[in-house]
PDB file of C-alpha atoms in Angstrom:
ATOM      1  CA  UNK X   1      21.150  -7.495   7.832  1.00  0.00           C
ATOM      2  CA  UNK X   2      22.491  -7.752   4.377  1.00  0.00           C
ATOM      3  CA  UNK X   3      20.986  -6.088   1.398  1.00  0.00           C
ATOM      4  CA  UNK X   4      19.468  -9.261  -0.078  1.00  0.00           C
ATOM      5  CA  UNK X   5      17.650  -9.786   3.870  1.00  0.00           C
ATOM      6  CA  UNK X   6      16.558  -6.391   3.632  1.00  0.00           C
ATOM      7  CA  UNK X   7      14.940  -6.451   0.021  1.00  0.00           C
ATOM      8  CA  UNK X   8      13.429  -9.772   0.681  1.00  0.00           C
ATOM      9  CA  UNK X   9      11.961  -8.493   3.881  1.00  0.00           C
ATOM     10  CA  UNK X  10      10.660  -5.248   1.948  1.00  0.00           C
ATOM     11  CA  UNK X  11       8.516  -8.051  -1.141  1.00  0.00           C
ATOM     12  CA  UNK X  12       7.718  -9.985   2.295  1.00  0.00           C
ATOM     13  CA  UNK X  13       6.059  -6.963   3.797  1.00  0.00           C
ATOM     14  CA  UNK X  14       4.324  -5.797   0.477  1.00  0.00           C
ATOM     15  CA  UNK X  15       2.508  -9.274  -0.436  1.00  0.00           C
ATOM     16  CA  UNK X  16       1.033  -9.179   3.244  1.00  0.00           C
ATOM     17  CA  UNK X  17      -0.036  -5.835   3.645  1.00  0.00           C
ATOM     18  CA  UNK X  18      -2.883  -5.776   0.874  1.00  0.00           C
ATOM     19  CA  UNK X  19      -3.998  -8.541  -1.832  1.00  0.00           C
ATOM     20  CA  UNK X  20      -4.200  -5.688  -4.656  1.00  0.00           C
ATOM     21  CA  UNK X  21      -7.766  -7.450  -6.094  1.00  0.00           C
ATOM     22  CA  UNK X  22     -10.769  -8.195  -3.738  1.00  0.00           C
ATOM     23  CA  UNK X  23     -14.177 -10.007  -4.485  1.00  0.00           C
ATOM     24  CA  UNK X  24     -16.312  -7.304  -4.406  1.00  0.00           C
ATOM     25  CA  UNK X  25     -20.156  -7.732  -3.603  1.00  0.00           C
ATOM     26  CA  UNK X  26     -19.714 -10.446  -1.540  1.00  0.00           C
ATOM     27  CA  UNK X  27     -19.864  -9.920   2.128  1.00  0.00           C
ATOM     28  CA  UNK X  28     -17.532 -12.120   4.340  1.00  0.00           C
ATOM     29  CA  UNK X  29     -19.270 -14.697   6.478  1.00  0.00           C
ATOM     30  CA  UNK X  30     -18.679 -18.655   7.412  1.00  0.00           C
ATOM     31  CA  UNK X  31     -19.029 -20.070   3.505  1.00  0.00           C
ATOM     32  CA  UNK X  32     -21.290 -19.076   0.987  1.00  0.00           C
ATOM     33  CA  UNK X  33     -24.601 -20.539  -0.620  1.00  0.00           C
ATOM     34  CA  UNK X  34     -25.390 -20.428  -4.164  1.00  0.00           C
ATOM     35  CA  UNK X  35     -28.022 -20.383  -6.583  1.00  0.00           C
ATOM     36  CA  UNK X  36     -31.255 -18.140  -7.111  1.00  0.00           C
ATOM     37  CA  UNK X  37     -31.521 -18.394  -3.448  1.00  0.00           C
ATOM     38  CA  UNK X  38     -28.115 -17.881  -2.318  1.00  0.00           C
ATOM     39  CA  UNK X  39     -26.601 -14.633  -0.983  1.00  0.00           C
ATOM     40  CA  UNK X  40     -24.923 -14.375  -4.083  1.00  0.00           C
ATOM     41  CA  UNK X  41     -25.450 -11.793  -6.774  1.00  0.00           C
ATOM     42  CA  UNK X  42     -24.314 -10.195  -9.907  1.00  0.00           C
ATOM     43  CA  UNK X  43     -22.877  -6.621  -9.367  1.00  0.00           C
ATOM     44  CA  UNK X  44     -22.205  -5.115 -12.565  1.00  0.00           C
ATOM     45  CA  UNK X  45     -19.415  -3.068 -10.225  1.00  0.00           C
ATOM     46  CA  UNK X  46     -17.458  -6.489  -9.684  1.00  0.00           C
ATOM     47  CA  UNK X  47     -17.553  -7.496 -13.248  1.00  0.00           C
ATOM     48  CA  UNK X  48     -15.886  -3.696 -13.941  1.00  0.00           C
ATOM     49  CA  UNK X  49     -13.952  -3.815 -11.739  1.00  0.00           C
ATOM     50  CA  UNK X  50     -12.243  -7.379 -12.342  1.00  0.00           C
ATOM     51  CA  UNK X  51     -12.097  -6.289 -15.753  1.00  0.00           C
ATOM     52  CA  UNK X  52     -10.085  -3.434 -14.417  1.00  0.00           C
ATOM     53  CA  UNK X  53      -7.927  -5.176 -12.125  1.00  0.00           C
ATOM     54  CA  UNK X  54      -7.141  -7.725 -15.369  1.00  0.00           C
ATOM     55  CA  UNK X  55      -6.436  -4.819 -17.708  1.00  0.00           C
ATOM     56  CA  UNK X  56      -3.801  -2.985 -15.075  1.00  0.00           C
ATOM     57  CA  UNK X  57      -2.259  -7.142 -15.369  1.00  0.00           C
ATOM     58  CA  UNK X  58      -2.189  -7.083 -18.943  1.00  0.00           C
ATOM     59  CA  UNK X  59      -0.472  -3.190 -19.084  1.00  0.00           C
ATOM     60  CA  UNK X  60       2.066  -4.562 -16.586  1.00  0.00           C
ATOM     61  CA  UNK X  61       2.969  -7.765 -18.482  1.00  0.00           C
ATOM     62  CA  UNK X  62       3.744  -5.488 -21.399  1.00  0.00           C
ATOM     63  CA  UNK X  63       5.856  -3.502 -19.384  1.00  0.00           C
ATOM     64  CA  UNK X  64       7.627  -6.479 -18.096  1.00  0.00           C
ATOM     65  CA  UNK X  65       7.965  -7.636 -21.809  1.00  0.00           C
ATOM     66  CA  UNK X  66       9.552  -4.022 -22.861  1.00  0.00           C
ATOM     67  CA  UNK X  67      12.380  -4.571 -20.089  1.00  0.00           C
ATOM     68  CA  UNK X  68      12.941  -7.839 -21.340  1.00  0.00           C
ATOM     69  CA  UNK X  69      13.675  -6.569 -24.548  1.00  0.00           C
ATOM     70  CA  UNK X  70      15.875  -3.034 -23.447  1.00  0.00           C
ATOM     71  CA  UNK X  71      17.529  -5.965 -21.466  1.00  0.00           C
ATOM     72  CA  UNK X  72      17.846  -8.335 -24.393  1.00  0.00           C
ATOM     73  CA  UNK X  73      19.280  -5.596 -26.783  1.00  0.00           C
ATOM     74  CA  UNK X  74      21.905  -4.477 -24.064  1.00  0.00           C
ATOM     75  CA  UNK X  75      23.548  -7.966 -24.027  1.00  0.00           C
ATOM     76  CA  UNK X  76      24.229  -7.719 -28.080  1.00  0.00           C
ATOM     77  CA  UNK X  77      23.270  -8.338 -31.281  1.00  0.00           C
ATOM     78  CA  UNK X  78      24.375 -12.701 -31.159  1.00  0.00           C
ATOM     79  CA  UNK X  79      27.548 -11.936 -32.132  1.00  0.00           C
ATOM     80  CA  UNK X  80      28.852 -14.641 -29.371  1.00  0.00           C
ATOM     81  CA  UNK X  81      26.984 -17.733 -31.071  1.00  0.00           C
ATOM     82  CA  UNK X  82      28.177 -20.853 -29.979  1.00  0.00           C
ATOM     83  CA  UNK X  83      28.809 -19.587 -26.535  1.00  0.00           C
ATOM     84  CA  UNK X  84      26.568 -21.810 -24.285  1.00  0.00           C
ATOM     85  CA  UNK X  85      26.255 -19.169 -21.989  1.00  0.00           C
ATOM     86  CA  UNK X  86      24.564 -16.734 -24.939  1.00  0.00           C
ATOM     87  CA  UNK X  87      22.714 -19.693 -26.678  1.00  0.00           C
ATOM     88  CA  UNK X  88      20.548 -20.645 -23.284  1.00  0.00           C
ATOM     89  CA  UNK X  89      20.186 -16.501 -22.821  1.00  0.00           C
ATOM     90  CA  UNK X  90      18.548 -16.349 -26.074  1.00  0.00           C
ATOM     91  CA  UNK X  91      16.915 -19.717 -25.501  1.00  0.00           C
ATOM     92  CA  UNK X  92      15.356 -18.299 -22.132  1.00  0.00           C
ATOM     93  CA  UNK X  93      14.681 -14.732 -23.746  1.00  0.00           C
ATOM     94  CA  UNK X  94      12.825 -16.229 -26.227  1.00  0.00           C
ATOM     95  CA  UNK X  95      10.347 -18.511 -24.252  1.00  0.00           C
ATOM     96  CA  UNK X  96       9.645 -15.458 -21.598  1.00  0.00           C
ATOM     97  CA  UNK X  97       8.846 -13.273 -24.761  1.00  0.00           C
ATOM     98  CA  UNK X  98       6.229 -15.767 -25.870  1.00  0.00           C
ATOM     99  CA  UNK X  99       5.193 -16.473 -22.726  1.00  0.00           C
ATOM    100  CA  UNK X 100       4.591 -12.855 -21.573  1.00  0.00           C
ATOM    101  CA  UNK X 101       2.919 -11.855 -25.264  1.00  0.00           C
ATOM    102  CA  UNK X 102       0.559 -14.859 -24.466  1.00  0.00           C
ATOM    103  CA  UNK X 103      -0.137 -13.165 -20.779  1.00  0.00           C
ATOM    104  CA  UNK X 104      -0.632  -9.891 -22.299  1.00  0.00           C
ATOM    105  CA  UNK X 105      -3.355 -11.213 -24.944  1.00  0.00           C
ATOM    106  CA  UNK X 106      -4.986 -13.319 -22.374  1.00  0.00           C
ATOM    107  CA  UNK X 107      -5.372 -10.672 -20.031  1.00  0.00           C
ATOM    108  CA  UNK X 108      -6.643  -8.596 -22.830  1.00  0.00           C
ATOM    109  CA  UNK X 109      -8.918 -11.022 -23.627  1.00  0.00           C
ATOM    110  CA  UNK X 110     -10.323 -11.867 -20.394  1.00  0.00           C
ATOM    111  CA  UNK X 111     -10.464  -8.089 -19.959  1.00  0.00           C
ATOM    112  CA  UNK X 112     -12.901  -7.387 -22.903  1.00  0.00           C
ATOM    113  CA  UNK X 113     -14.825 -10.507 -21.870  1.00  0.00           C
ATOM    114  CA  UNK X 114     -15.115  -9.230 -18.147  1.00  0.00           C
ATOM    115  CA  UNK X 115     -15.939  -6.070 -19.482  1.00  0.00           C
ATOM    116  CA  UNK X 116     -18.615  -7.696 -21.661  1.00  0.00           C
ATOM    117  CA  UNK X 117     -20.163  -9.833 -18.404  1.00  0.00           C
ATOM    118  CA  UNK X 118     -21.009  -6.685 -16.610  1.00  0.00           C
ATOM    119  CA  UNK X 119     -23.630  -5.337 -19.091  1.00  0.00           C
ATOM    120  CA  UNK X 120     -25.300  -8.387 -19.248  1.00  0.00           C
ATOM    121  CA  UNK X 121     -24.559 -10.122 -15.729  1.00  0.00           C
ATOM    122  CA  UNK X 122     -28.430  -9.555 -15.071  1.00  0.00           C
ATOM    123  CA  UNK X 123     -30.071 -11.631 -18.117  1.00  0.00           C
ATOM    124  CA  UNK X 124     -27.560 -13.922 -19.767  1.00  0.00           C
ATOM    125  CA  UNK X 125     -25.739 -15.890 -17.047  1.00  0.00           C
ATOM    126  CA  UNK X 126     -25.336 -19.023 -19.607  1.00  0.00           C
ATOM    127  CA  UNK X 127     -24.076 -16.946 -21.950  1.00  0.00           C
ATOM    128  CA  UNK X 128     -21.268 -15.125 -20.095  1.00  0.00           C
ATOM    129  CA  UNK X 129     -20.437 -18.424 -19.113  1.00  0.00           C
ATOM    130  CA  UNK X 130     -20.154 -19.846 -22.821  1.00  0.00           C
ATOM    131  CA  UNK X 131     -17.992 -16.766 -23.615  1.00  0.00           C
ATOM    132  CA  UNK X 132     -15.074 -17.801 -20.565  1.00  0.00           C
ATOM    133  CA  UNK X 133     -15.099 -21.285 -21.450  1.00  0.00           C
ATOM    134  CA  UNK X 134     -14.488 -20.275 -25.306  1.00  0.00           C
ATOM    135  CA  UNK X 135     -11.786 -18.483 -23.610  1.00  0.00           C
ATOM    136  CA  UNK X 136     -10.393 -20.917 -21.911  1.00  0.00           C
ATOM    137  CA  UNK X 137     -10.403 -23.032 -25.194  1.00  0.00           C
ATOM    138  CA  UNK X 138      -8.621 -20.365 -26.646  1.00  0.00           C
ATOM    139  CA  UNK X 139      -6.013 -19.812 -23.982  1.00  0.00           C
ATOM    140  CA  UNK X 140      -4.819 -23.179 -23.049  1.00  0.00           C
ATOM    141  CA  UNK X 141      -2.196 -23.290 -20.052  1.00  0.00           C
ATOM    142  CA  UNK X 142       1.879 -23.641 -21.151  1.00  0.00           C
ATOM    143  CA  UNK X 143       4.345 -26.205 -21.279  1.00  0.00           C
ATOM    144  CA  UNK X 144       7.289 -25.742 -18.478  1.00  0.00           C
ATOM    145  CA  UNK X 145      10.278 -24.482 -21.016  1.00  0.00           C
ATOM    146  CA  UNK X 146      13.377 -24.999 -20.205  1.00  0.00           C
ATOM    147  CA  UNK X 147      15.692 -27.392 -18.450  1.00  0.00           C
ATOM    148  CA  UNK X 148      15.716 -29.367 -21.934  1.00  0.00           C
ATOM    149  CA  UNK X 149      18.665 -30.230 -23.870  1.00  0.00           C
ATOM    150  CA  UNK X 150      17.420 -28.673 -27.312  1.00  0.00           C
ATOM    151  CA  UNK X 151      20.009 -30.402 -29.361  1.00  0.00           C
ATOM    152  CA  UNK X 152      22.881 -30.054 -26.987  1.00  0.00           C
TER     153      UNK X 152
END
């Protein structure tokens, strides 16, 4: 077994052995109903806890950002412009930076606003629900970068 078969069998293992984030307060069954009803209902321990879960996200999409950077500075100041090699580094360098300091705020975001559902998941459903879709206004999905000629 080669290294590479070895390492990818290691993620393989990891992904399957626990999801890292589970639904909590809702017990497993054949489907779900919904409504006033339904068997569903606000635990202000979910909320938390997804707010949690989101906030452990953001922290590691920072992280990810600070290696991209200690990884950035290591290949030079730009000194080799005009190299293509070095122009699409910096091109991809650049969209993962904005991309990941998007993550990071959204997840901070989302966080706060998670955070915010759970002390008022008993009264103001409507309102929670105003608050993520004002989100989602906010926080609109990317654009696929890269792959484009940008001038070349």
């Amino acid at each position: 077994m080669t290294a590479f078969d070895a390492e990818w069998a290691e993620i393989k293992r990891g992904i399957s052995a626990d999801p890292g984030m589970k639904l909590a307060g809702v017990k497993g069954g054949s489907g779900g109903t919904s409504g006033a009803g339904g068997g569903v209902s606000s635990v202000k321990t979910a909320w938390t806890s997804a707010g949690e879960s989101v906030g452990n996200l953001g922290t590691d999409t920072r992280k990810a950002l600070g290696a991209l950077e200690r990884d950035h500075k290591a290949l030079g100041s730009g000194g080799d412009k005009g190299v293509q090699s070095a122009d699409a580094e910096r091109e991809v360098h650049d969209s993962w930076k904005t991309y990941l300091e998007a993550v990071s705020g959204r997840c901070d975001a989302l966080k706060e606003q998670l955070q915010a559902a759970a002390t008022i998941q008993h009264g103001n459903d409507q309102g929670a629900a105003a608050a993520f879709d004002k989100l989602g206004q906010r926080y609109k999905d990317t654009p696929a970068v890269g792959g484009q000629k940008a001038g070349r």
